[in-house]
Coordinates of C-alpha atoms in Angstrom, one line a residue:
M1174 CA 0.2 -0.3 0.1
T1175 CA 1.3 3.5 -1.2
S1176 CA 1.9 6.5 1.1
E1177 CA -0.7 8.1 -1.0
T1178 CA -3.1 5.4 -0.6
S1179 CA -3.0 5.6 3.1
R1180 CA -3.6 9.1 3.4
L1181 CA -6.3 8.8 1.4
M1182 CA -7.8 6.0 3.3
E1183 CA -6.9 8.1 6.8
A1184 CA -9.1 10.8 5.4
M1185 CA -11.8 9.3 4.4
D1186 CA -11.8 7.4 7.4
G1187 CA -12.0 10.7 9.0
I1188 CA -14.7 11.9 6.9
I1189 CA -17.1 8.8 7.7
D1190 CA -15.7 8.9 11.5
D1191 CA -18.2 12.5 11.8
A1192 CA -20.2 11.7 9.2
V1193 CA -21.8 8.4 11.3
T1194 CA -21.6 9.9 14.9
P1195 CA -24.2 12.2 16.1
I1196 CA -23.0 15.6 17.1
R1197 CA -25.3 16.2 19.6
T1198 CA -23.9 12.8 21.6
R1199 CA -20.2 14.1 21.2
S1200 CA -19.5 16.8 23.7
L1201 CA -17.6 19.7 23.8
F1202 CA -14.7 18.2 24.6
H1203 CA -14.4 15.3 22.4
R1204 CA -15.1 18.2 19.3
L1205 CA -12.3 20.2 20.8
I1206 CA -9.8 17.0 21.1
D1207 CA -10.9 15.8 17.2
S1208 CA -10.2 19.4 16.1
F1209 CA -6.5 18.8 16.7
K1210 CA -6.5 15.5 14.7
R1211 CA -5.1 16.0 10.5
T1212 CA -7.2 17.6 8.4
A1213 CA -9.2 15.1 6.5
S1214 CA -8.9 17.4 3.4
L1215 CA -8.2 15.6 0.1
Q1216 CA -7.5 18.8 -2.2
N1217 CA -6.2 22.4 -1.6
S1218 CA -5.0 24.7 -4.1
S1219 CA -2.1 25.7 -1.7
T1220 CA -0.1 22.3 -2.6
I1221 CA 2.7 23.1 -4.8
K1222 CA 3.8 20.5 -7.1
M1223 CA 7.5 21.2 -8.3
N1224 CA 8.2 20.0 -11.9
T1225 CA 10.2 17.0 -13.1
M1226 CA 13.3 19.4 -14.5
G1227 CA 14.9 19.2 -11.3
T1228 CA 13.1 21.4 -8.9
E1229 CA 12.3 19.8 -5.3
G1230 CA 9.3 19.4 -3.6
S1231 CA 6.6 17.1 -2.5
D1232 CA 2.5 16.6 -3.1
T1233 CA 1.2 16.8 1.1
K1234 CA -1.6 18.8 1.4
A1235 CA -1.3 21.4 3.5
G1236 CA -5.0 21.6 4.5
L1237 CA -5.1 25.6 5.4
H1238 CA -8.2 27.0 5.4
R1239 CA -9.6 30.2 3.1
T1240 CA -11.6 31.5 5.9
L1241 CA -9.3 35.3 5.8
K1242 CA -12.1 37.6 4.4
N1243 CA -11.6 41.5 2.4
R1244 CA -12.3 43.0 5.4
H1245 CA -9.5 41.4 7.3
L1246 CA -6.8 41.2 4.5
Q1247 CA -7.7 45.3 4.2
M1248 CA -7.0 46.3 7.4
I1249 CA -3.6 43.9 7.6
A1250 CA -2.9 46.2 4.6
I1251 CA -3.3 49.2 5.8
G1252 CA -2.2 48.9 9.3
G1253 CA -0.9 45.5 9.1
S1254 CA 3.3 46.2 9.5
I1255 CA 2.6 49.7 11.7
G1256 CA 4.0 48.9 14.8
T1257 CA 7.4 49.8 16.5
G1258 CA 9.4 50.5 13.8
L1259 CA 7.2 53.7 13.0
F1260 CA 6.2 54.5 16.5
V1261 CA 10.0 54.1 18.2
G1262 CA 12.2 53.2 15.9
S1263 CA 11.5 56.2 14.0
G1264 CA 13.1 58.1 17.0
S1265 CA 16.6 56.7 16.6
A1266 CA 16.8 56.9 12.7
L1267 CA 15.7 60.7 13.3
A1268 CA 18.6 61.0 16.0
S1269 CA 21.4 59.2 13.7
G1270 CA 19.9 61.2 10.0
G1271 CA 18.2 64.2 11.0
P1272 CA 14.4 64.9 9.9
A1273 CA 15.7 65.2 5.9
A1274 CA 17.5 61.8 6.2
L1275 CA 14.0 60.2 7.4
V1276 CA 11.8 61.0 5.4
L1277 CA 13.9 60.5 2.2
D1278 CA 14.9 56.7 3.3
F1279 CA 11.2 56.3 4.3
A1280 CA 10.5 57.4 1.1
I1281 CA 12.6 55.4 -1.0
I1282 CA 11.9 51.9 1.0
G1283 CA 8.1 53.2 0.8
F1284 CA 8.4 53.4 -3.3
M1285 CA 10.7 50.2 -3.7
L1286 CA 7.8 48.2 -1.3
F1287 CA 4.9 49.6 -3.5
N1288 CA 6.9 47.9 -6.5
V1289 CA 7.6 44.8 -4.6
C1290 CA 3.7 44.6 -3.5
M1291 CA 2.4 44.9 -6.8
A1292 CA 5.2 42.1 -7.9
L1293 CA 3.8 40.0 -5.1
G1294 CA 0.0 40.7 -5.6
E1295 CA 0.6 39.3 -9.3
L1296 CA 2.2 36.3 -8.6
A1297 CA -0.2 35.6 -5.2
V1298 CA -3.5 35.8 -7.1
T1299 CA -2.0 33.8 -10.2
F1300 CA -0.2 31.1 -7.9
P1301 CA -2.2 31.3 -4.2
I1302 CA -0.1 28.9 -2.4
S1303 CA 0.9 27.8 0.4
G1304 CA 4.3 29.5 1.7
S1305 CA 3.8 32.2 -1.1
F1306 CA 6.8 34.1 -2.1
T1307 CA 9.0 31.7 0.3
I1308 CA 8.3 29.0 -2.7
Y1309 CA 8.5 31.0 -5.2
G1310 CA 12.2 31.4 -5.3
S1311 CA 12.1 27.5 -5.8
R1312 CA 10.2 28.1 -8.9
F1313 CA 11.0 30.9 -10.4
L1314 CA 14.9 31.2 -9.7
D1315 CA 16.6 28.1 -8.0
P1316 CA 15.3 25.4 -5.6
A1317 CA 18.5 26.1 -3.1
W1318 CA 17.8 29.9 -3.3
G1319 CA 13.9 29.1 -2.4
F1320 CA 15.2 27.4 0.2
A1321 CA 17.7 30.0 1.7
M1322 CA 14.7 32.5 1.7
G1323 CA 11.9 30.3 3.1
W1324 CA 14.6 30.0 6.2
N1325 CA 15.5 33.4 6.4
Y1326 CA 12.0 34.3 6.6
T1327 CA 11.1 31.9 9.1
L1328 CA 14.4 32.7 11.2
S1329 CA 13.2 36.2 10.9
W1330 CA 9.6 36.4 12.4
L1331 CA 10.9 33.2 15.0
T1332 CA 13.7 35.7 16.1
V1333 CA 10.8 38.9 16.5
M1334 CA 8.7 36.8 18.8
P1335 CA 11.1 36.6 21.5
L1336 CA 11.5 40.3 21.1
E1337 CA 8.5 41.4 21.0
L1338 CA 7.6 39.9 24.2
T1339 CA 10.6 41.9 25.9
A1340 CA 9.7 44.7 24.1
A1341 CA 6.0 44.9 25.5
G1342 CA 7.2 44.6 28.9
I1343 CA 9.6 47.6 28.3
V1344 CA 6.9 49.4 27.0
I1345 CA 4.6 49.2 30.4
D1346 CA 7.9 50.3 32.1
Y1347 CA 6.4 54.2 30.7
W1348 CA 3.5 53.9 33.4
G1349 CA 6.3 53.4 36.2
D1350 CA 5.5 49.5 36.1
T1351 CA 7.4 47.8 39.3
F1352 CA 6.5 43.7 38.4
N1353 CA 9.2 41.5 37.0
L1354 CA 9.6 41.6 33.4
G1355 CA 9.3 37.6 33.1
I1356 CA 5.6 38.4 34.6
W1357 CA 4.5 40.7 31.9
I1358 CA 6.4 38.1 29.5
T1359 CA 4.2 35.0 30.8
I1360 CA 0.8 36.8 29.8
F1361 CA 1.5 37.8 26.6
L1362 CA 2.9 34.2 25.8
V1363 CA -0.5 33.1 27.0
I1364 CA -2.8 35.7 25.2
L1365 CA -0.7 34.9 21.7
L1366 CA -1.3 31.2 22.3
I1367 CA -5.1 31.9 22.7
I1368 CA -5.0 34.0 19.9
N1369 CA -3.4 31.4 17.5
L1370 CA -5.7 28.4 19.2
F1371 CA -8.2 30.1 16.7
G1372 CA -6.7 29.5 13.9
V1373 CA -6.2 32.3 10.6
R1374 CA -9.9 33.5 11.8
G1375 CA -8.3 34.5 15.1
Y1376 CA -5.1 35.8 13.9
G1377 CA -7.3 37.9 11.1
E1378 CA -10.2 39.4 13.6
V1379 CA -7.1 40.2 16.2
E1380 CA -5.3 42.6 13.1
L1381 CA -8.4 44.0 11.9
Y1382 CA -9.4 45.7 15.4
M1383 CA -5.6 46.3 16.2
S1384 CA -5.0 48.0 12.8
I1385 CA -7.8 50.3 13.3
I1386 CA -6.5 51.6 16.6
K1387 CA -2.8 52.0 14.8
V1388 CA -4.5 54.1 11.7
L1389 CA -6.7 55.9 13.8
A1390 CA -3.9 57.0 16.0
L1391 CA -1.9 57.8 13.4
I1392 CA -4.8 60.0 12.0
G1393 CA -5.1 61.7 15.1
F1394 CA -1.7 62.5 15.4
I1395 CA -1.3 63.6 12.2
I1396 CA -4.2 66.3 12.9
L1397 CA -2.6 67.3 16.2
G1398 CA 1.3 67.8 14.9
I1399 CA -0.2 69.6 12.3
V1400 CA -2.5 71.7 14.7
L1401 CA 1.0 71.9 17.3
T1402 CA 3.5 72.8 13.8
V1403 CA 1.6 76.2 13.0
G1404 CA 1.2 77.1 16.8
G1405 CA -2.3 75.7 17.8
G1406 CA -1.1 73.8 21.1
P1407 CA -1.2 74.8 25.0
T1408 CA 2.1 76.5 24.3
H1409 CA 1.1 78.5 21.7
E1410 CA 4.8 78.6 20.2
F1411 CA 5.1 78.6 16.2
L1412 CA 7.2 75.8 15.3
G1413 CA 6.8 75.8 11.3
G1414 CA 10.1 74.2 9.6
K1415 CA 12.5 75.7 12.7
Y1416 CA 13.8 72.2 13.6
W1417 CA 15.0 71.7 9.9
H1418 CA 17.0 74.8 10.0
D1419 CA 18.2 75.0 13.7
P1420 CA 19.5 72.0 14.5
G1421 CA 19.7 71.0 11.0
A1422 CA 17.9 68.9 8.0
F1423 CA 21.0 66.9 8.1
A1424 CA 22.5 64.7 11.3
D1425 CA 25.7 63.1 10.0
G1426 CA 26.0 63.5 6.1
F1427 CA 25.9 61.1 3.6
K1428 CA 26.7 58.0 6.5
G1429 CA 23.5 59.6 8.5
V1430 CA 21.3 58.7 5.1
C1431 CA 22.8 55.2 4.9
S1432 CA 22.0 53.8 8.6
V1433 CA 18.5 54.8 8.7
F1434 CA 18.0 52.2 5.8
V1435 CA 17.6 49.3 7.9
T1436 CA 15.1 51.3 10.7
A1437 CA 12.9 52.2 7.8
A1438 CA 13.2 48.3 6.4
F1439 CA 12.3 47.2 10.0
A1440 CA 9.3 49.8 10.0
F1441 CA 7.8 48.6 6.5
N1442 CA 8.9 44.5 7.6
G1443 CA 5.4 42.6 7.7
T1444 CA 4.0 44.7 4.5
E1445 CA 4.7 41.3 2.8
L1446 CA 2.4 39.5 4.7
V1447 CA -0.4 39.9 2.6
G1448 CA 1.3 37.6 -0.4
L1449 CA 2.3 35.2 2.6
A1450 CA -2.1 34.9 3.7
A1451 CA -3.1 34.5 -0.1
A1452 CA -3.3 30.8 0.6
E1453 CA -5.9 31.2 3.1
T1454 CA -8.4 34.3 1.9
E1455 CA -11.3 33.2 0.4
N1456 CA -11.4 35.2 -2.9
P1457 CA -7.5 36.1 -3.7
Q1458 CA -8.2 36.9 -7.1
K1459 CA -10.0 39.7 -5.9
T1460 CA -9.1 40.7 -2.3
I1461 CA -5.2 40.3 -2.6
P1462 CA -4.8 43.5 -5.6
R1463 CA -7.1 45.6 -3.3
A1464 CA -5.3 44.9 -0.1
T1465 CA -1.4 45.6 -2.5
K1466 CA -3.2 48.6 -3.6
Q1467 CA -3.2 50.3 -0.3
V1468 CA 0.4 50.3 0.2
F1469 CA 0.5 53.6 -1.5
W1470 CA -1.8 54.9 1.0
R1471 CA 0.1 53.6 3.8
I1472 CA 3.5 55.1 2.2
T1473 CA 1.9 58.4 1.6
L1474 CA -0.1 59.6 5.0
F1475 CA 1.1 57.3 7.6
Y1476 CA 4.6 57.7 6.8
I1477 CA 5.5 60.1 4.9
V1478 CA 3.3 62.6 6.3
S1479 CA 3.5 61.4 10.1
L1480 CA 7.8 61.2 9.7
T1481 CA 7.7 64.8 8.5
L1482 CA 5.7 66.5 11.0
I1483 CA 7.8 64.5 13.6
G1484 CA 11.1 66.2 11.9
C1485 CA 8.9 69.9 12.6
L1486 CA 8.1 68.6 16.1
V1487 CA 11.2 67.2 17.4
P1488 CA 14.6 68.1 17.2
Y1489 CA 17.2 65.2 16.5
T1490 CA 19.1 66.3 19.0
S1491 CA 16.8 65.7 21.9
P1492 CA 18.6 63.9 24.7
R1493 CA 15.5 61.7 24.9
L1494 CA 16.2 59.8 22.1
L1495 CA 19.6 59.5 22.7
Q1496 CA 19.5 57.9 26.3
K1497 CA 16.6 55.5 25.6
S1498 CA 16.8 52.3 27.1
S1499 CA 16.7 49.9 24.3
S1500 CA 15.1 49.6 20.9
Y1501 CA 11.8 49.7 22.1
D1502 CA 11.8 52.6 25.2
A1503 CA 8.5 53.7 24.2
S1504 CA 9.6 57.1 26.4
A1505 CA 11.9 57.2 23.1
S1506 CA 9.1 57.1 21.0
P1507 CA 9.3 60.8 19.1
F1508 CA 5.3 60.8 18.9
V1509 CA 5.0 60.8 22.6
I1510 CA 8.0 63.2 22.9
A1511 CA 6.5 65.8 20.6
M1512 CA 2.9 65.2 23.0
E1513 CA 4.9 66.1 26.0
N1514 CA 7.5 69.3 24.7
A1515 CA 3.9 70.6 23.7
D1516 CA 2.7 70.6 27.2
I1517 CA -0.2 68.2 26.3
K1518 CA -0.8 66.1 29.7
V1519 CA -3.1 62.5 28.7
L1520 CA -2.1 62.0 25.3
P1521 CA 1.3 60.7 25.8
S1522 CA -0.3 57.9 27.9
I1523 CA -2.9 57.3 25.3
F1524 CA -0.5 56.8 22.9
N1525 CA 2.3 54.9 25.0
A1526 CA -1.2 52.2 25.0
V1527 CA -1.5 51.9 21.3
I1528 CA 2.3 51.7 20.8
L1529 CA 1.6 48.4 23.4
C1530 CA -0.7 47.3 20.8
A1531 CA 1.4 47.7 18.0
V1532 CA 4.0 45.5 19.6
L1533 CA 1.6 42.7 20.5
S1534 CA 0.1 43.1 17.1
V1535 CA 4.0 42.2 15.4
A1536 CA 4.1 39.6 17.7
N1537 CA 1.2 38.2 16.8
S1538 CA 2.2 38.2 13.2
S1539 CA 5.2 37.0 13.9
V1540 CA 3.6 33.8 15.1
Y1541 CA 1.4 33.8 11.6
G1542 CA 4.9 34.5 9.2
A1543 CA 6.9 31.9 11.1
S1544 CA 4.2 29.0 11.1
R1545 CA 2.8 29.7 7.7
T1546 CA 6.3 29.9 6.1
L1547 CA 7.6 26.7 7.8
C1548 CA 4.3 24.9 6.9
G1549 CA 4.6 26.0 3.2
L1550 CA 8.5 24.8 3.2
A1551 CA 7.7 21.0 5.4
D1552 CA 4.8 21.1 2.5
V1553 CA 7.7 21.4 -0.5
G1554 CA 10.1 19.3 1.2
Q1555 CA 12.5 21.4 2.7
A1556 CA 11.6 21.6 6.3
P1557 CA 10.7 18.0 8.5
K1558 CA 8.0 16.8 7.4
I1559 CA 6.5 17.4 11.0
F1560 CA 6.0 21.0 10.1
A1561 CA 3.3 20.3 7.6
Y1562 CA 0.9 18.9 10.1
V1563 CA -2.3 20.8 9.7
D1564 CA -5.5 19.9 12.1
R1565 CA -9.2 19.8 11.0
K1566 CA -9.4 23.7 12.1
G1567 CA -7.0 24.7 9.5
R1568 CA -3.8 25.2 12.2
P1569 CA -0.6 24.5 11.5
L1570 CA 0.2 23.3 15.1
T1571 CA 3.7 21.7 14.9
A1572 CA 4.6 25.1 13.3
V1573 CA 2.8 27.5 15.5
A1574 CA 4.0 25.1 18.5
L1575 CA 7.6 25.7 17.4
S1576 CA 6.8 29.5 17.5
M1577 CA 5.8 29.4 20.9
L1578 CA 8.6 27.7 22.3
V1579 CA 11.1 30.2 20.7
G1580 CA 9.2 32.6 22.4
L1581 CA 10.9 31.3 25.5
V1582 CA 13.9 33.1 25.2
A1583 CA 12.1 35.9 25.7
Y1584 CA 13.2 35.2 29.7
V1585 CA 16.7 35.8 28.8
N1586 CA 16.4 39.2 29.0
C1587 CA 15.6 38.7 32.7
A1588 CA 18.9 38.0 33.2
E1589 CA 21.8 40.6 32.6
V1590 CA 22.8 38.9 29.2
G1591 CA 19.7 39.3 28.0
I1592 CA 21.1 42.6 26.6
Q1593 CA 24.0 41.1 24.8
V1594 CA 21.5 38.1 23.5
F1595 CA 19.0 40.9 22.4
N1596 CA 21.3 42.3 20.2
W1597 CA 22.2 39.3 18.3
L1598 CA 18.3 38.3 17.9
L1599 CA 17.7 41.8 15.8
A1600 CA 21.2 41.1 14.0
I1601 CA 19.4 37.9 13.0
S1602 CA 16.4 39.6 11.6
G1603 CA 18.1 43.2 10.7
L1604 CA 18.5 42.3 6.8
S1605 CA 16.1 39.8 6.2
A1606 CA 13.8 42.1 4.9
F1607 CA 16.0 43.2 1.9
F1608 CA 16.6 39.8 0.7
T1609 CA 12.7 39.2 0.7
W1610 CA 11.8 42.1 -1.2
G1611 CA 14.1 41.9 -3.7
S1612 CA 13.8 38.0 -4.0
I1613 CA 10.0 38.8 -4.8
C1614 CA 11.3 41.5 -7.4
A1615 CA 13.4 38.8 -8.9
C1616 CA 10.9 36.2 -9.0
H1617 CA 8.4 38.3 -10.8
I1618 CA 11.4 39.0 -13.2
M1619 CA 11.7 35.4 -14.1
F1620 CA 8.5 35.1 -13.9
R1621 CA 7.0 37.6 -16.8
R1622 CA 9.9 36.1 -19.0
A1623 CA 8.9 32.4 -18.6
W1624 CA 5.3 33.8 -19.3
K1625 CA 6.2 35.4 -22.7
V1626 CA 8.4 32.8 -23.5
Q1627 CA 6.0 30.2 -22.7
G1628 CA 3.7 31.7 -25.4
H1629 CA 0.8 33.7 -22.8
T1630 CA -0.1 36.6 -22.8
L1631 CA -1.1 39.5 -20.1
D1632 CA -4.7 39.4 -20.9
E1633 CA -4.7 36.4 -19.2
L1634 CA -3.5 37.3 -16.1
A1635 CA -6.5 38.5 -13.7
F1636 CA -3.8 41.4 -11.8
K1637 CA -0.9 42.8 -13.5
A1638 CA 1.7 45.2 -11.7
P1639 CA 1.3 48.6 -12.5
F1640 CA 4.6 49.4 -13.9
G1641 CA 5.3 45.8 -15.2
I1642 CA 8.5 43.9 -15.0
W1643 CA 10.4 47.6 -15.1
G1644 CA 9.1 48.3 -11.6
S1645 CA 10.5 45.2 -10.0
V1646 CA 13.7 45.7 -11.8
L1647 CA 13.9 49.0 -10.0
G1648 CA 12.9 47.3 -7.0
L1649 CA 15.4 44.9 -6.9
L1650 CA 18.2 47.6 -7.8
L1651 CA 17.0 49.7 -4.6
N1652 CA 17.1 46.4 -2.4
I1653 CA 20.5 45.8 -3.7
L1654 CA 22.0 49.5 -2.9
C1655 CA 20.1 49.6 0.3
L1656 CA 22.5 46.7 0.8
I1657 CA 25.3 48.2 0.1
A1658 CA 24.7 51.2 2.0
Q1659 CA 24.7 48.6 5.3
F1660 CA 27.3 47.0 4.4
Y1661 CA 29.1 50.6 4.7
I1662 CA 27.8 51.2 7.9
A1663 CA 28.7 47.7 8.9
I1664 CA 32.3 48.4 7.6
F1665 CA 32.4 52.3 9.1
P1666 CA 29.4 52.3 12.3
Q1667 CA 28.5 55.6 12.9
G1668 CA 30.2 57.2 15.9
D1669 CA 32.5 54.0 16.5
R1670 CA 35.7 52.3 15.2
P1671 CA 35.5 49.5 12.5
N1672 CA 34.9 46.2 14.9
A1673 CA 33.9 42.7 14.0
D1674 CA 31.0 42.6 16.4
L1675 CA 29.2 45.4 15.0
F1676 CA 30.1 44.3 11.5
F1677 CA 28.0 41.4 12.2
Q1678 CA 25.1 42.7 14.6
A1679 CA 24.7 45.0 11.2
Y1680 CA 25.2 42.2 8.8
L1681 CA 24.9 38.8 10.4
A1682 CA 21.8 37.7 8.0
A1683 CA 24.2 37.7 5.0
P1684 CA 26.4 35.0 5.8
I1685 CA 23.5 33.0 7.4
I1686 CA 21.7 33.5 4.0
L1687 CA 24.8 32.1 2.2
V1688 CA 25.2 29.3 4.2
F1689 CA 22.1 27.8 4.0
Y1690 CA 22.2 28.2 0.1
V1691 CA 25.8 26.9 -0.6
V1692 CA 25.1 24.0 1.5
R1693 CA 21.8 23.1 -0.2
K1694 CA 23.1 24.0 -3.5
V1695 CA 26.0 21.2 -3.3
W1696 CA 24.0 18.8 -1.2
K1697 CA 21.0 18.8 -3.5
K1698 CA 22.7 19.7 -6.8
T1699 CA 19.5 22.5 -7.5
P1700 CA 19.3 23.8 -11.3
F1701 CA 18.8 27.4 -12.2
M1702 CA 15.7 27.7 -13.5
T1703 CA 15.1 29.0 -17.0
P1704 CA 12.3 31.0 -19.0
T1705 CA 11.6 27.5 -20.3
T1706 CA 11.9 25.2 -17.6
V1707 CA 9.8 26.8 -14.9
D1708 CA 6.7 25.3 -14.1
L1709 CA 3.6 27.7 -14.7
V1710 CA 1.0 25.1 -14.6
T1711 CA 1.5 23.7 -11.3
G1712 CA -0.8 25.9 -8.5
R1713 CA -1.8 28.3 -11.1
R1714 CA -5.8 29.2 -10.4
F1715 CA -7.4 27.9 -13.8
I1716 CA -10.7 29.1 -12.8
D1717 CA -9.6 32.4 -13.9
T1718 CA -10.2 31.6 -17.4
A1719 CA -9.8 34.4 -20.0
E1720 CA -13.6 34.7 -20.2
S1721 CA -14.1 35.2 -16.8
I1722 CA -11.6 38.2 -17.1
A1723 CA -13.4 39.5 -20.0
E1724 CA -16.3 39.6 -18.4
E1725 CA -15.2 41.2 -15.1
R1726 CA -13.0 43.9 -17.5
A1727 CA -16.7 44.2 -19.4
E1728 CA -18.4 45.1 -15.7
R1729 CA -15.5 47.8 -15.3
M1730 CA -15.8 49.5 -18.5
A1731 CA -19.5 50.3 -17.8
W1732 CA -18.9 51.8 -14.0
P1733 CA -18.7 55.8 -14.2
W1734 CA -15.4 57.0 -14.0
W1735 CA -15.5 58.1 -10.0
R1736 CA -15.8 54.6 -9.6
K1737 CA -13.0 53.7 -12.0
M1738 CA -10.7 56.3 -10.5
Y1739 CA -11.5 54.6 -7.2
F1740 CA -10.6 51.0 -8.3
F1741 CA -7.3 52.1 -9.4
L1742 CA -6.3 53.4 -6.5
C1743 CA -8.0 51.1 -3.7

């Protein structure tokens, strides 16, 4: 009896058991226990079979449920990555580079991310598979590269988990908390476990409300910032562009500009989760394009506008920016400092609560990102098969369990050695975003080339990236330039002499990825993909036929001009 036959029989047994057992005779406890059994799903469009032209893979069924709705994905796209990188990390970026470098670098990273998300949207709509962009690397570039990217992305989220748990305790210190940090780590770890026991729906609901809170807070700050800048605050001091002239627009010239790139990348990290959620989205053809378009508004309104106002309200020489206790010290948030400088009493505490929500939101996303990526890797044979286990509720249990176990590392921060461990964990995840985004652009470029060479036309695509292949080329080049800029800072750090510790804390992700790639390449002898060998069939949504696409476009043509404009932008 083959393994495939065994799996089919086990699945059928599970279905029959559920059918013949009367619902009323099964207690809540038994139904709860049964939900943790392996899924009985026989088909899953998220599964990807690699072709026979040298690409490795597996044909196991992932079993993830498509329960994320449009409202979940829209809010994840708008506010999902708004977190400590923006609220707190922007303070260290302001001190390192000055207000002009802050806005310039965030604008560059934002423009790059727009192209990355459009490319990812096109790929995710065409191939809404488990593992998403981490699997695209194997399909379109090189299986060894996909393996390296998948583990790079998994490790980055696994390391974020203990960082965010520690950060939540540090944020609470703003109110003069006297409890041990370990108590708060335990509380938040239990909360995250409960959320993830509700599966992807639990993740989606939490992110929905967290995103609403963050978006409303940022909109409120933008309005408040404009009022304070023009002198409408309690002190009635007109600030205008005062701090852009004194102490100045740039803090440390070219080196200051280069140093802000990683902070900006950290602030945007998580934007790509929209593509990762494609395998669990109810209708990816319609929801993914709309979600990726929201990136433009988040970049323009929430990042650029708010950071421009921060540069007008807080000088980069502010002692509080330089005297923070850690990368998550909420008292060093420029948003909080701006309110306290304006002699506003209650709002700083309210905004600190928003920062706490943002920290927990990122921690929740870290469990989702790590578990789904690990499940996708296991599903194609690039991770231990145990992590491909998905229960009847669509939860990748073993992958989630690993994420929660790694979260226990946060307790190390209760000891004196915690700061050193904290810094090295940050180093592992520091550059991973640039490699992930660059890989997405490269996959899109190869996909477009293969699509053309294999006789397809762009009219067959349900969604096309606005700037096409050239947007991905530009996105890839900008990612490479950011990596070069960070390499320069790693060799010649700001305010310090060159040394090995600082270099690897800034650039550790690069050698880790290189080791993963070289070892896999030598061990498996994987081939490089070419436009003629790329598999454009497996995992593709053939439901998106030319007829259905034509009907949808004909319907759009009948829309009034304002609705067409709204659809183009949103």
